[in-house]
Structures are given as C-alpha cells and as structure tokens.
C-alpha cells in the first residue's frame, strides 16, 4: 500500500466513522485515537489501510464550519458550506427559537442563510405561517415558498437555481418535509442513503447521520438529521451581539462601551426594542443565549 496520503471529501459521518469520496472510490475512514473533529464537507488527507478503508491524518483548512454545542460538547454539522437553508412548514408548527438559533449560528459562521417555507399547499395554515416567516424576511433573510406535493417541478426549478455553485446545508426540525425536498432534488437519495448506511455500518439508523450529495458543477447539498434543540454555548458575547443582524445599527450607540444590552441605562439596543425597531422575542433569545454562554465561559 502506498505511503502517500490520498485526498478526499467527507460525504457522510456517523459517530467516529466517516465515508470519504476519493475520485471514484469511497473509503470508510476513522480518525486517529479518539478525536472526532472531522465534519461532512471537509477535505481530508488519509492513509489507505485496505482497499476500502483508511485513516484520516489531516484536515485541509476550512472556509466555514457550522456547529452547535451544549455545556459539555460540540456537534459539528458541516464544513465549507456557503449557504444554510432553514426548512419550516405550514404544519406542524415550527419553533421560532430554533429558527433564530439557526440564523445566529449561520451569521457567526459567515454563512448566507435562507428560509424555505414548505407545504404551502396546506392553505388553512398558510396565512399564519407567512405572518411568522415575515419577521425573518424583515431582517433580510430571503423566504422561499415551496410545495413538493402541489408543484414539484416549480419547487425543484427554484431550488436548483438557488443551489447552483453553492455548498448548501438543509436543516430543520423533524416533520418539516426536509426528506421530501432532498428526494426531489436528488432522485437517488434513498438508494444513496442505504448504501452509505451500509458502508458506515450504521444499520437501521439511516436518519442519524449527516450526508453530502455532490450534484456536479461545484454544487453540493448536505442533509442533516432533524433536531429539536440547537445550543450555541460556544459563541462569545461579542459574537452573539453581531450575529443578531438587527442589533448592528445600534451597536456603538450605547452609553457604556462594554454594554451587555440587558438592563443598562442608555443602551441603544434596548431603546430600539422599546421603540419596536428590534423584535422583543429576538431580544429575549439574545438574553437566553448570553445566559447559556455564561454557563460555559463565565463572564
């Protein structure tokens, strides 16, 4: 076996097992020791140990890294992504807390974020969903309305134009219709998922791993498992205040240079909340995220 390191793209991750695409080959790779700091989307250098197995020796420098964290550990979602699509739906109801957390994570990582409002064929629930999505549109996040069931061709055409030349991760709560969107965009997704699952020895747990579909022409789509929580314990106070896009015009207008935007007199952000220029629900989330970060970092 050649001593020279191979180069490949991580297309799936399950536990500490990674599927690496290297040209026309796929290798089941592990990391050295107990490290599991590899993400789907990473370009890696590996040492081949058998025809279909290898050991990851090095990760190339990343353009972006998206991850979530709680008090105890981090979970890498994807590397080198340029876009994040938060999938929401008319039904079941979506969580504004999770949507905002996803957007804050994208801002902190320097990744462009969009919202996909799915299942717009459920007309009874559409007005309310639109009203809730309007908050994010007002912050500058594009909201795209789609329906896999009613207008699959239009939905596919719209999404393919948005995905072109980008590496895009789709995230969302369970039940938002993310799988239907992936199947519409990647016709053989189910087969690919089964193959990847077998290759990673993950058995029945086909929904518990993140996977990348290469769509050619520098275009890739990454599907991640549905989540019910999105911790951002790794973000510092400075990162958090800048990750709320609507705070930015008011940063630097506070009376105190080290203002936390919580209860200080002369705070520009709090004045904007009071005036209705910053949404109170979003400010409440900022307060909550600051509290969570303090549990880890300690201010």
JSON list of N, CA and C in Angstrom, two decimals, residues 9-21 26-30 38-42 44 56 77 192-193 195-200 202 206 208-213 221-223:
[
{"chain": "A", "resi": 9, "resn": "UNK", "atom": "N", "xyz": [-13.08, 13.88, -0.05]},
{"chain": "A", "resi": 9, "resn": "UNK", "atom": "CA", "xyz": [-14.15, 14.71, 0.53]},
{"chain": "A", "resi": 9, "resn": "UNK", "atom": "C", "xyz": [-14.99, 13.85, 1.45]},
{"chain": "A", "resi": 10, "resn": "UNK", "atom": "N", "xyz": [-15.22, 14.33, 2.67]},
{"chain": "A", "resi": 10, "resn": "UNK", "atom": "CA", "xyz": [-16.05, 13.59, 3.62]},
{"chain": "A", "resi": 10, "resn": "UNK", "atom": "C", "xyz": [-17.52, 13.78, 3.22]},
{"chain": "A", "resi": 11, "resn": "UNK", "atom": "N", "xyz": [-18.19, 12.68, 2.84]},
{"chain": "A", "resi": 11, "resn": "UNK", "atom": "CA", "xyz": [-19.57, 12.78, 2.37]},
{"chain": "A", "resi": 11, "resn": "UNK", "atom": "C", "xyz": [-20.59, 12.27, 3.38]},
{"chain": "A", "resi": 12, "resn": "UNK", "atom": "N", "xyz": [-20.12, 11.62, 4.46]},
{"chain": "A", "resi": 12, "resn": "UNK", "atom": "CA", "xyz": [-21.06, 11.17, 5.50]},
{"chain": "A", "resi": 12, "resn": "UNK", "atom": "C", "xyz": [-20.30, 10.95, 6.79]},
{"chain": "A", "resi": 13, "resn": "UNK", "atom": "N", "xyz": [-21.01, 11.12, 7.90]},
{"chain": "A", "resi": 13, "resn": "UNK", "atom": "CA", "xyz": [-20.39, 10.92, 9.21]},
{"chain": "A", "resi": 13, "resn": "UNK", "atom": "C", "xyz": [-21.39, 10.24, 10.13]},
{"chain": "A", "resi": 14, "resn": "UNK", "atom": "N", "xyz": [-20.91, 9.24, 10.86]},
{"chain": "A", "resi": 14, "resn": "UNK", "atom": "CA", "xyz": [-21.75, 8.57, 11.85]},
{"chain": "A", "resi": 14, "resn": "UNK", "atom": "C", "xyz": [-20.83, 8.15, 12.99]},
{"chain": "A", "resi": 15, "resn": "UNK", "atom": "N", "xyz": [-21.01, 8.79, 14.15]},
{"chain": "A", "resi": 15, "resn": "UNK", "atom": "CA", "xyz": [-20.09, 8.53, 15.25]},
{"chain": "A", "resi": 15, "resn": "UNK", "atom": "C", "xyz": [-18.70, 8.97, 14.83]},
{"chain": "A", "resi": 16, "resn": "UNK", "atom": "N", "xyz": [-17.73, 8.05, 14.97]},
{"chain": "A", "resi": 16, "resn": "UNK", "atom": "CA", "xyz": [-16.36, 8.38, 14.54]},
{"chain": "A", "resi": 16, "resn": "UNK", "atom": "C", "xyz": [-16.01, 7.68, 13.23]},
{"chain": "A", "resi": 17, "resn": "UNK", "atom": "N", "xyz": [-17.04, 7.32, 12.49]},
{"chain": "A", "resi": 17, "resn": "UNK", "atom": "CA", "xyz": [-16.82, 6.72, 11.17]},
{"chain": "A", "resi": 17, "resn": "UNK", "atom": "C", "xyz": [-17.17, 7.73, 10.09]},
{"chain": "A", "resi": 18, "resn": "UNK", "atom": "N", "xyz": [-16.32, 7.83, 9.09]},
{"chain": "A", "resi": 18, "resn": "UNK", "atom": "CA", "xyz": [-16.52, 8.81, 8.03]},
{"chain": "A", "resi": 18, "resn": "UNK", "atom": "C", "xyz": [-16.39, 8.13, 6.67]},
{"chain": "A", "resi": 19, "resn": "UNK", "atom": "N", "xyz": [-17.29, 8.49, 5.78]},
{"chain": "A", "resi": 19, "resn": "UNK", "atom": "CA", "xyz": [-17.21, 7.99, 4.42]},
{"chain": "A", "resi": 19, "resn": "UNK", "atom": "C", "xyz": [-16.54, 9.07, 3.57]},
{"chain": "A", "resi": 20, "resn": "UNK", "atom": "N", "xyz": [-15.44, 8.70, 2.96]},
{"chain": "A", "resi": 20, "resn": "UNK", "atom": "CA", "xyz": [-14.64, 9.66, 2.19]},
{"chain": "A", "resi": 20, "resn": "UNK", "atom": "C", "xyz": [-14.70, 9.30, 0.72]},
{"chain": "A", "resi": 21, "resn": "UNK", "atom": "N", "xyz": [-15.07, 10.29, -0.10]},
{"chain": "A", "resi": 21, "resn": "UNK", "atom": "CA", "xyz": [-15.10, 10.11, -1.56]},
{"chain": "A", "resi": 21, "resn": "UNK", "atom": "C", "xyz": [-13.76, 10.58, -2.11]},
{"chain": "A", "resi": 26, "resn": "UNK", "atom": "N", "xyz": [-14.88, 5.09, -2.64]},
{"chain": "A", "resi": 26, "resn": "UNK", "atom": "CA", "xyz": [-15.37, 5.50, -1.32]},
{"chain": "A", "resi": 26, "resn": "UNK", "atom": "C", "xyz": [-14.69, 4.67, -0.26]},
{"chain": "A", "resi": 27, "resn": "UNK", "atom": "N", "xyz": [-14.16, 5.34, 0.73]},
{"chain": "A", "resi": 27, "resn": "UNK", "atom": "CA", "xyz": [-13.46, 4.63, 1.80]},
{"chain": "A", "resi": 27, "resn": "UNK", "atom": "C", "xyz": [-14.12, 4.92, 3.14]},
{"chain": "A", "resi": 28, "resn": "UNK", "atom": "N", "xyz": [-14.23, 3.88, 3.94]},
{"chain": "A", "resi": 28, "resn": "UNK", "atom": "CA", "xyz": [-14.71, 4.03, 5.31]},
{"chain": "A", "resi": 28, "resn": "UNK", "atom": "C", "xyz": [-13.50, 4.38, 6.16]},
{"chain": "A", "resi": 29, "resn": "UNK", "atom": "N", "xyz": [-13.47, 5.61, 6.67]},
{"chain": "A", "resi": 29, "resn": "UNK", "atom": "CA", "xyz": [-12.29, 6.09, 7.39]},
{"chain": "A", "resi": 29, "resn": "UNK", "atom": "C", "xyz": [-12.57, 6.34, 8.86]},
{"chain": "A", "resi": 30, "resn": "UNK", "atom": "N", "xyz": [-11.54, 6.23, 9.65]},
{"chain": "A", "resi": 30, "resn": "UNK", "atom": "CA", "xyz": [-11.61, 6.60, 11.07]},
{"chain": "A", "resi": 30, "resn": "UNK", "atom": "C", "xyz": [-10.54, 7.64, 11.33]},
{"chain": "A", "resi": 38, "resn": "UNK", "atom": "N", "xyz": [-13.79, 15.79, 12.68]},
{"chain": "A", "resi": 38, "resn": "UNK", "atom": "CA", "xyz": [-13.98, 15.82, 11.24]},
{"chain": "A", "resi": 38, "resn": "UNK", "atom": "C", "xyz": [-15.46, 16.08, 10.96]},
{"chain": "A", "resi": 39, "resn": "UNK", "atom": "N", "xyz": [-15.75, 16.87, 9.93]},
{"chain": "A", "resi": 39, "resn": "UNK", "atom": "CA", "xyz": [-17.15, 17.18, 9.59]},
{"chain": "A", "resi": 39, "resn": "UNK", "atom": "C", "xyz": [-17.42, 16.81, 8.14]},
{"chain": "A", "resi": 40, "resn": "UNK", "atom": "N", "xyz": [-18.68, 16.54, 7.85]},
{"chain": "A", "resi": 40, "resn": "UNK", "atom": "CA", "xyz": [-19.10, 16.36, 6.47]},
{"chain": "A", "resi": 40, "resn": "UNK", "atom": "C", "xyz": [-18.77, 17.66, 5.71]},
{"chain": "A", "resi": 41, "resn": "UNK", "atom": "N", "xyz": [-18.21, 17.51, 4.51]},
{"chain": "A", "resi": 41, "resn": "UNK", "atom": "CA", "xyz": [-17.79, 18.69, 3.75]},
{"chain": "A", "resi": 41, "resn": "UNK", "atom": "C", "xyz": [-16.31, 18.98, 3.88]},
{"chain": "A", "resi": 42, "resn": "UNK", "atom": "N", "xyz": [-15.65, 18.33, 4.84]},
{"chain": "A", "resi": 42, "resn": "UNK", "atom": "CA", "xyz": [-14.21, 18.53, 5.00]},
{"chain": "A", "resi": 42, "resn": "UNK", "atom": "C", "xyz": [-13.44, 17.89, 3.84]},
{"chain": "A", "resi": 44, "resn": "UNK", "atom": "N", "xyz": [-10.06, 16.07, 3.31]},
{"chain": "A", "resi": 44, "resn": "UNK", "atom": "CA", "xyz": [-9.13, 15.42, 4.23]},
{"chain": "A", "resi": 44, "resn": "UNK", "atom": "C", "xyz": [-8.01, 14.70, 3.47]},
{"chain": "A", "resi": 56, "resn": "UNK", "atom": "N", "xyz": [-7.86, 8.94, 8.63]},
{"chain": "A", "resi": 56, "resn": "UNK", "atom": "CA", "xyz": [-7.73, 10.38, 8.33]},
{"chain": "A", "resi": 56, "resn": "UNK", "atom": "C", "xyz": [-6.55, 10.93, 9.11]},
{"chain": "A", "resi": 77, "resn": "UNK", "atom": "N", "xyz": [-21.67, 20.19, 12.40]},
{"chain": "A", "resi": 77, "resn": "UNK", "atom": "CA", "xyz": [-22.75, 19.94, 11.44]},
{"chain": "A", "resi": 77, "resn": "UNK", "atom": "C", "xyz": [-22.18, 19.80, 10.03]},
{"chain": "A", "resi": 192, "resn": "UNK", "atom": "N", "xyz": [-28.84, 6.08, -2.23]},
{"chain": "A", "resi": 192, "resn": "UNK", "atom": "CA", "xyz": [-27.54, 6.56, -1.74]},
{"chain": "A", "resi": 192, "resn": "UNK", "atom": "C", "xyz": [-27.48, 6.46, -0.22]},
{"chain": "A", "resi": 193, "resn": "UNK", "atom": "N", "xyz": [-28.58, 6.80, 0.45]},
{"chain": "A", "resi": 193, "resn": "UNK", "atom": "CA", "xyz": [-28.63, 6.74, 1.91]},
{"chain": "A", "resi": 193, "resn": "UNK", "atom": "C", "xyz": [-28.44, 5.31, 2.39]},
{"chain": "A", "resi": 195, "resn": "UNK", "atom": "N", "xyz": [-26.94, 2.89, 0.82]},
{"chain": "A", "resi": 195, "resn": "UNK", "atom": "CA", "xyz": [-25.55, 2.49, 0.54]},
{"chain": "A", "resi": 195, "resn": "UNK", "atom": "C", "xyz": [-24.60, 3.06, 1.59]},
{"chain": "A", "resi": 196, "resn": "UNK", "atom": "N", "xyz": [-24.81, 4.34, 1.91]},
{"chain": "A", "resi": 196, "resn": "UNK", "atom": "CA", "xyz": [-23.95, 5.00, 2.90]},
{"chain": "A", "resi": 196, "resn": "UNK", "atom": "C", "xyz": [-24.14, 4.35, 4.26]},
{"chain": "A", "resi": 197, "resn": "UNK", "atom": "N", "xyz": [-25.39, 4.07, 4.60]},
{"chain": "A", "resi": 197, "resn": "UNK", "atom": "CA", "xyz": [-25.70, 3.45, 5.89]},
{"chain": "A", "resi": 197, "resn": "UNK", "atom": "C", "xyz": [-24.98, 2.10, 6.02]},
{"chain": "A", "resi": 198, "resn": "UNK", "atom": "N", "xyz": [-25.02, 1.33, 4.94]},
{"chain": "A", "resi": 198, "resn": "UNK", "atom": "CA", "xyz": [-24.34, 0.03, 4.94]},
{"chain": "A", "resi": 198, "resn": "UNK", "atom": "C", "xyz": [-22.84, 0.22, 5.07]},
{"chain": "A", "resi": 199, "resn": "UNK", "atom": "N", "xyz": [-22.30, 1.20, 4.34]},
{"chain": "A", "resi": 199, "resn": "UNK", "atom": "CA", "xyz": [-20.86, 1.45, 4.36]},
{"chain": "A", "resi": 199, "resn": "UNK", "atom": "C", "xyz": [-20.38, 1.90, 5.73]},
{"chain": "A", "resi": 200, "resn": "UNK", "atom": "N", "xyz": [-21.23, 2.64, 6.43]},
{"chain": "A", "resi": 200, "resn": "UNK", "atom": "CA", "xyz": [-20.85, 3.14, 7.75]},
{"chain": "A", "resi": 200, "resn": "UNK", "atom": "C", "xyz": [-21.25, 2.19, 8.88]},
{"chain": "A", "resi": 202, "resn": "UNK", "atom": "N", "xyz": [-24.06, 1.60, 9.99]},
{"chain": "A", "resi": 202, "resn": "UNK", "atom": "CA", "xyz": [-24.99, 2.24, 10.93]},
{"chain": "A", "resi": 202, "resn": "UNK", "atom": "C", "xyz": [-26.36, 1.57, 10.91]},
{"chain": "A", "resi": 206, "resn": "UNK", "atom": "N", "xyz": [-30.66, 5.19, 9.59]},
{"chain": "A", "resi": 206, "resn": "UNK", "atom": "CA", "xyz": [-30.36, 5.94, 8.36]},
{"chain": "A", "resi": 206, "resn": "UNK", "atom": "C", "xyz": [-30.61, 7.44, 8.50]},
{"chain": "A", "resi": 208, "resn": "UNK", "atom": "N", "xyz": [-29.79, 9.21, 11.24]},
{"chain": "A", "resi": 208, "resn": "UNK", "atom": "CA", "xyz": [-28.99, 9.82, 12.30]},
{"chain": "A", "resi": 208, "resn": "UNK", "atom": "C", "xyz": [-27.61, 10.28, 11.83]},
{"chain": "A", "resi": 209, "resn": "UNK", "atom": "N", "xyz": [-27.39, 10.27, 10.54]},
{"chain": "A", "resi": 209, "resn": "UNK", "atom": "CA", "xyz": [-26.11, 10.80, 10.09]},
{"chain": "A", "resi": 209, "resn": "UNK", "atom": "C", "xyz": [-26.30, 11.91, 9.05]},
{"chain": "A", "resi": 210, "resn": "UNK", "atom": "N", "xyz": [-25.30, 12.77, 9.01]},
{"chain": "A", "resi": 210, "resn": "UNK", "atom": "CA", "xyz": [-25.29, 13.87, 8.04]},
{"chain": "A", "resi": 210, "resn": "UNK", "atom": "C", "xyz": [-24.66, 13.34, 6.76]},
{"chain": "A", "resi": 211, "resn": "UNK", "atom": "N", "xyz": [-25.21, 13.72, 5.60]},
{"chain": "A", "resi": 211, "resn": "UNK", "atom": "CA", "xyz": [-24.58, 13.26, 4.35]},
{"chain": "A", "resi": 211, "resn": "UNK", "atom": "C", "xyz": [-24.61, 14.33, 3.28]},
{"chain": "A", "resi": 212, "resn": "UNK", "atom": "N", "xyz": [-23.61, 14.26, 2.42]},
{"chain": "A", "resi": 212, "resn": "UNK", "atom": "CA", "xyz": [-23.44, 15.24, 1.35]},
{"chain": "A", "resi": 212, "resn": "UNK", "atom": "C", "xyz": [-23.72, 14.56, 0.01]},
{"chain": "A", "resi": 213, "resn": "UNK", "atom": "N", "xyz": [-24.52, 15.25, -0.82]},
{"chain": "A", "resi": 213, "resn": "UNK", "atom": "CA", "xyz": [-24.78, 14.78, -2.18]},
{"chain": "A", "resi": 213, "resn": "UNK", "atom": "C", "xyz": [-24.10, 15.74, -3.14]},
{"chain": "A", "resi": 221, "resn": "UNK", "atom": "N", "xyz": [-25.30, 19.46, -1.85]},
{"chain": "A", "resi": 221, "resn": "UNK", "atom": "CA", "xyz": [-26.36, 19.67, -0.85]},
{"chain": "A", "resi": 221, "resn": "UNK", "atom": "C", "xyz": [-26.11, 18.71, 0.30]},
{"chain": "A", "resi": 222, "resn": "UNK", "atom": "N", "xyz": [-26.20, 19.25, 1.50]},
{"chain": "A", "resi": 222, "resn": "UNK", "atom": "CA", "xyz": [-25.94, 18.45, 2.71]},
{"chain": "A", "resi": 222, "resn": "UNK", "atom": "C", "xyz": [-27.23, 18.32, 3.50]},
{"chain": "A", "resi": 223, "resn": "UNK", "atom": "N", "xyz": [-27.58, 17.08, 3.81]},
{"chain": "A", "resi": 223, "resn": "UNK", "atom": "CA", "xyz": [-28.78, 16.81, 4.59]},
{"chain": "A", "resi": 223, "resn": "UNK", "atom": "C", "xyz": [-28.34, 16.45, 6.00]}
]
